[in-house]
Coordinates of C-alpha atoms in Angstrom, one line a residue:
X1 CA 144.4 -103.2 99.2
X2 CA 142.3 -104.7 102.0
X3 CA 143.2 -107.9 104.4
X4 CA 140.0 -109.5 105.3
X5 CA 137.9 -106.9 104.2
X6 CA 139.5 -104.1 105.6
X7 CA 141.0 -101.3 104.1
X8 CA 145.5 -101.3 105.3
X9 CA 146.0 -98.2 105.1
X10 CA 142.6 -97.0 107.1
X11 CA 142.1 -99.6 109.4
X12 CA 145.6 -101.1 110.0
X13 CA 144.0 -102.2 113.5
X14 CA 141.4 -104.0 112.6
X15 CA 144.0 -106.1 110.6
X16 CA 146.4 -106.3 113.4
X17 CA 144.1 -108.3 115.6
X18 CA 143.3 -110.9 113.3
X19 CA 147.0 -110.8 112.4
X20 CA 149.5 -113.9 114.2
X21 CA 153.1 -112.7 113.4
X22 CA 156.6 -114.8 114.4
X23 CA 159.6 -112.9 113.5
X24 CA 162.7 -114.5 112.2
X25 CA 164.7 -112.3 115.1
X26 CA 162.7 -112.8 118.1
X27 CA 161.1 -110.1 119.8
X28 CA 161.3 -111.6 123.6
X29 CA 163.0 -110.0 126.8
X30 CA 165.2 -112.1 128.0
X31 CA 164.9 -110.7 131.5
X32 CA 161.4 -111.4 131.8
X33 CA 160.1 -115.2 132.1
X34 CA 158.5 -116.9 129.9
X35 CA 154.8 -116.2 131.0
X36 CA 155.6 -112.8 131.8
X37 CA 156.5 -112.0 128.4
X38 CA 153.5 -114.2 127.3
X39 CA 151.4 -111.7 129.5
X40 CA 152.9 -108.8 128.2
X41 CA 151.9 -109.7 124.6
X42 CA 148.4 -110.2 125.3
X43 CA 148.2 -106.5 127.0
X44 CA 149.5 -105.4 123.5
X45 CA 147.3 -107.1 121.4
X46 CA 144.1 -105.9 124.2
X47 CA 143.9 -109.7 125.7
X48 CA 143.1 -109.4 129.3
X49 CA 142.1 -112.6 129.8
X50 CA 144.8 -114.8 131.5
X51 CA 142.7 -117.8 130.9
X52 CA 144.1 -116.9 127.3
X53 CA 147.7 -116.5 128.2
X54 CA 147.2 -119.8 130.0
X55 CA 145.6 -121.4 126.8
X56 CA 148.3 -120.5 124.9
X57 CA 151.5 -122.0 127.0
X58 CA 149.2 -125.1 126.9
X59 CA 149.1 -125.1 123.2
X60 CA 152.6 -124.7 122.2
X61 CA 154.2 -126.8 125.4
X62 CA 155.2 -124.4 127.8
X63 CA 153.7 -124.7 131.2
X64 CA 156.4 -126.1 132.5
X65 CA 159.2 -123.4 131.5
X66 CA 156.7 -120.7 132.4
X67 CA 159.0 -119.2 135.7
X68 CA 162.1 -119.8 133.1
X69 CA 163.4 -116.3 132.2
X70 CA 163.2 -116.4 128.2
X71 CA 167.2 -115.6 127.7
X72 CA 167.9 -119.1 130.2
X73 CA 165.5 -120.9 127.1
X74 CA 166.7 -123.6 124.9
X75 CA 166.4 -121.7 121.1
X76 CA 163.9 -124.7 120.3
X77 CA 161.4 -123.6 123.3
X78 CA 162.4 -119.8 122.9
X79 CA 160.6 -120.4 119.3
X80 CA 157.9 -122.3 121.3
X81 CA 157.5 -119.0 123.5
X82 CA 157.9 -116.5 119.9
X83 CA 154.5 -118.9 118.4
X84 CA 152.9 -118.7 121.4
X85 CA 153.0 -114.8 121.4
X86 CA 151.6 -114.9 117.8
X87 CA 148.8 -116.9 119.1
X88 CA 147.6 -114.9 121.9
X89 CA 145.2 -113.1 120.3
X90 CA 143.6 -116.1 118.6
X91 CA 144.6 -114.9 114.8
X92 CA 142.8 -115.9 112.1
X93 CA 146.2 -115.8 109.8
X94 CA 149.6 -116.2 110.9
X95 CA 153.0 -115.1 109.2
X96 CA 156.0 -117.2 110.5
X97 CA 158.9 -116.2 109.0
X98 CA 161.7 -118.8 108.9
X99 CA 160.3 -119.7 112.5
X100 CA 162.0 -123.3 112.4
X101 CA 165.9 -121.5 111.8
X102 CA 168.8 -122.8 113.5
X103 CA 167.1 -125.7 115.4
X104 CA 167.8 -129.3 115.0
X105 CA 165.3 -131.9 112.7
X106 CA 163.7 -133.1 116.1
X107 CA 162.4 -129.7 117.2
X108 CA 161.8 -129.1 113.7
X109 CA 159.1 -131.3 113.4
X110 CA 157.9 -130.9 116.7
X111 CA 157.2 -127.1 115.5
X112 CA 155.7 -128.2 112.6
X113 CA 153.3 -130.7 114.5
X114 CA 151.9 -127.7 116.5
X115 CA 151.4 -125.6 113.0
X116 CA 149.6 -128.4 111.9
X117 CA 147.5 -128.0 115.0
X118 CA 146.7 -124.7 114.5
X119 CA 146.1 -124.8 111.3
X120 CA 143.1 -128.0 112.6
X121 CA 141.4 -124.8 115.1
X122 CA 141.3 -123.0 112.5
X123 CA 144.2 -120.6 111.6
X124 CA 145.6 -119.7 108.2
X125 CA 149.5 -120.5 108.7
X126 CA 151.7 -118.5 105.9
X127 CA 155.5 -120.0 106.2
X128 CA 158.5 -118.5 104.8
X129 CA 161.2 -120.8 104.7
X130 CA 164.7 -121.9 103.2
X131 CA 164.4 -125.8 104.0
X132 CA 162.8 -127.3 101.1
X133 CA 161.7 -130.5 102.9
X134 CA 159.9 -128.3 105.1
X135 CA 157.8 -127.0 102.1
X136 CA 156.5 -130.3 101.5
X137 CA 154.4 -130.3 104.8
X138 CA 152.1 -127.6 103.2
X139 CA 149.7 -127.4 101.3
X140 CA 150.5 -125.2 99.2
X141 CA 153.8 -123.8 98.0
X142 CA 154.7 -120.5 96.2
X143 CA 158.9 -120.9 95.4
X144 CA 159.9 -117.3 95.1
X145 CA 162.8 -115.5 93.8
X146 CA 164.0 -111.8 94.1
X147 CA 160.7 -110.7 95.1
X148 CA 159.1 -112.5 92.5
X149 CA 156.4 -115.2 92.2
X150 CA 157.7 -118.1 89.8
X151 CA 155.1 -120.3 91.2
X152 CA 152.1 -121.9 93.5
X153 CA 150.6 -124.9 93.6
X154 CA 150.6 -128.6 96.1
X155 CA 154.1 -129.6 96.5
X156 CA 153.1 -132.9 94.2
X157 CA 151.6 -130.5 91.5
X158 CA 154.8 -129.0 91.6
X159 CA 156.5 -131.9 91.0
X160 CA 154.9 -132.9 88.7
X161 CA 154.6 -130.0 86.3
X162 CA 157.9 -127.6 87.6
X163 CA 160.4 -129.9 86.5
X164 CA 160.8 -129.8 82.3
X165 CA 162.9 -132.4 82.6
X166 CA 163.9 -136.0 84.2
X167 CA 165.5 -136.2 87.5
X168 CA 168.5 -139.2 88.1
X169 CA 169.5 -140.6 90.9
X170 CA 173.1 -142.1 90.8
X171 CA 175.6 -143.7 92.8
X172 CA 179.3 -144.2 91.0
X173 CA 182.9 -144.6 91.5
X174 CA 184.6 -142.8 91.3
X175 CA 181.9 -140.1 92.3
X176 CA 183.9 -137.1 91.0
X177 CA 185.2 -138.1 88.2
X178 CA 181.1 -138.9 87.5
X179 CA 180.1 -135.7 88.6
X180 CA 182.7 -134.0 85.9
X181 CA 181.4 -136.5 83.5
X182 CA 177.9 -135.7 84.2
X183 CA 178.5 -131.4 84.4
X184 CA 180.6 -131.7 80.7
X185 CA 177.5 -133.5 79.0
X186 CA 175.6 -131.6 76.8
X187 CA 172.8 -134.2 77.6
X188 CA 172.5 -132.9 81.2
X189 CA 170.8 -130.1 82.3
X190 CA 172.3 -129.9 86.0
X191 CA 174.6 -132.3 87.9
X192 CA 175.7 -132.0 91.5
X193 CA 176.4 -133.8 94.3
X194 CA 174.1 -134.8 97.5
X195 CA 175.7 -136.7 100.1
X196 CA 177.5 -140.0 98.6
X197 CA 175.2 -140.1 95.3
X198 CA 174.7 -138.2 92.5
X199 CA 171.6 -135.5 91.3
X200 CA 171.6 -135.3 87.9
X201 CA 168.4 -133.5 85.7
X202 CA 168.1 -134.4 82.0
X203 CA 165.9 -133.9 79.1
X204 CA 162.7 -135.5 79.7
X205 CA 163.4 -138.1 76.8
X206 CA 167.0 -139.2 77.7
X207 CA 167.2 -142.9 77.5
X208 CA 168.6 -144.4 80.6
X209 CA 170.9 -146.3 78.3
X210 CA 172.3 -143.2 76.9
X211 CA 173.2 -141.8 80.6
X212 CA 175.0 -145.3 81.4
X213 CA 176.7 -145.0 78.5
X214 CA 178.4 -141.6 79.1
X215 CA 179.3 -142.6 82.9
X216 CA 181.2 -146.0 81.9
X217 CA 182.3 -145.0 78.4
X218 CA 184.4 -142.1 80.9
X219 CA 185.7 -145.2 83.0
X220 CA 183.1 -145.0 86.2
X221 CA 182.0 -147.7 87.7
X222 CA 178.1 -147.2 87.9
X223 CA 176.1 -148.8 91.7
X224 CA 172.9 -147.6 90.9
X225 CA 171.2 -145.8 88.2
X226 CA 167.9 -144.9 88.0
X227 CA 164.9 -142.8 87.2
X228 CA 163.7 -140.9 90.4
X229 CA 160.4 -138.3 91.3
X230 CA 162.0 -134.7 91.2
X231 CA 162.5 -132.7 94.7
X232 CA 160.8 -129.4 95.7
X233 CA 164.6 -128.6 95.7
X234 CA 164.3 -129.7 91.6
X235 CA 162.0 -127.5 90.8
X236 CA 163.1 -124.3 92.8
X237 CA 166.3 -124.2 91.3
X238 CA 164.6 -125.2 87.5
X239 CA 162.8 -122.3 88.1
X240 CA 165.1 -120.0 89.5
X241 CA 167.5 -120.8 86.4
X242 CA 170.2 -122.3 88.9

C-alpha cells in the first residue's frame, strides 16, 4: 500500500512528515508549557524553525497561553495545543481522532472553525467522530461499523439515499404512552424518544393519515405531526441495523 506515493512499509518516513495526527488521549507534558511542548514537537518532526512554532500558536489561538504549563490548560485549549502539534510540520493530511471529545458545543465549533481553516491552506482533514451533528460540517462522510465501511458520500447525499424509509417528527401526550404506541406498530420501522418529541421512521409510503390514526385511535393527544428530512443520526443507525 502507498500514502502519497510512497511505499508504508519502506518509506514510513516519508509518510510521517506529510502526516498531521491528533490523538483522542493527548500526548502533551503537562510539566512543560504550552510553547515548550509546541517546540518540542517540531524537533521531532525535524522543524527548526521557531518562526514555525510561532506560526502555529497563531493559527490555532494560543499566543496568549504560550508560558501556561499544558496540565494548568482548560481541556478546550489543551485540544487547541494537541492541533497545533499536528500542524507543526505543515501536513498535507491530518487524522484527528475524536479531537472535539468532552468539550462543550461553544468550543466545539470554535474547533471546527479552525479545521475549516486548515482545510482553506490547504490540508486534507480526516475526522473520526461519535457526534453526528458534527459529521454534517464535512464534506464527506463514511458512517462505519465494526471495522466496516457501510457507507460514503455528502452528508445531503446521505440523506437523501441512506434512509429506505420516511422519518416523523412528533410531539404527543401523553408522550409515552405514544412512544409504546409507535414501538408496537408493525407500520414503524423505529420509534424513540429525542428530548420532548418523538422520532419515528416508517415505510417510505405510510400515509400521514394512517400514523394519526394509530396515535389517537390509542388515546394520545397528537401537537404536531409531520413529515421531516432524515438525520445523519437516521441513517447511521438504518444502516447499522439499530
Amino acid at each position: 500500500a502507498k500514502v502519497f506515493g510512497h511505499d508504508i512499509a519502506s518509506e514510513s518516513e516519508a509518510i510521517r512528515r506529510k502526516v498531521g495526527y491528533m490523538s483522542q488521549r493527548f500526548a502533551l507534558y503537562d510539566e512543560l508549557t504550552a510553547l515548550e511542548n509546541l517546540s518540542f514537537y517540531a524537533g521531532v518532526y525535524g522543524v527548526g524553525e521557531a518562526a514555525r512554532v510561532e506560526q502555529a500558536m497563531r493559527t490555532v489561538g494560543l499566543e496568549r497561553e504560550a508560558s501556561t504549563r499544558a496540565g494548568a490548560l482548560p481541556i478546550g485549549w489543551r485540544q487547541r495545543l494537541a492541533l497545533a502539534t499536528a500542524i507543526v510540520h505543515q501536513p498535507s493530511l491530518l487524522v484527528l481522532d475524536e479531537p472535539t471529545s468532552g468539550v462543550d458545543p461553544v468550543a466545539r465549533r470554535s474547533f471546527w472553525n479552525l479545521i475549516y481553516d486548515l482545510a482553506e491552506q490547504g490540508s486534507t482533514a480526516l475526522v473520526t467522530t461519535h457526534y453526528m451533528d458534527e459529521a454534517e460540517y464535512c464534506h464527506r462522510v463514511g458512517i462505519m461499523r465494526r471495522g466496516r465501511l457501510l457507507a460514503m458520500d455528502t452528508p445531503s447525499a446521505l440523506k437523501r439515499t441512506g434512509l429506505q424509509g420516511a422519518a416523523w417528527d412528533v410531539v404527543a401526550d401523553p408522550v409515552l404512552q405514544a412512544l409504546s404506541l409507535l414501538q408496537g406498530s408493525p407500520s414503524v420501522t423505529r420509534a424513540g424518544l429525542t428530548g420532548d418529541h418523538l422520532r419515528a421512521i416508517t415505510p417510505a409510503d405510510l400515509e400521514v393519515g394512517e400514523l394519526a390514526q394509530l396515535l389517537e385511535s390509542g388515546g394520545v393527544r397528537l401537537g404536531r405531526l409531520e413529515r421531516v428530512e432524515p438525520t445523519l443520526e437516521d441513517v447511521f443507525l438504518a444502516l447499522a441495523g439499530e
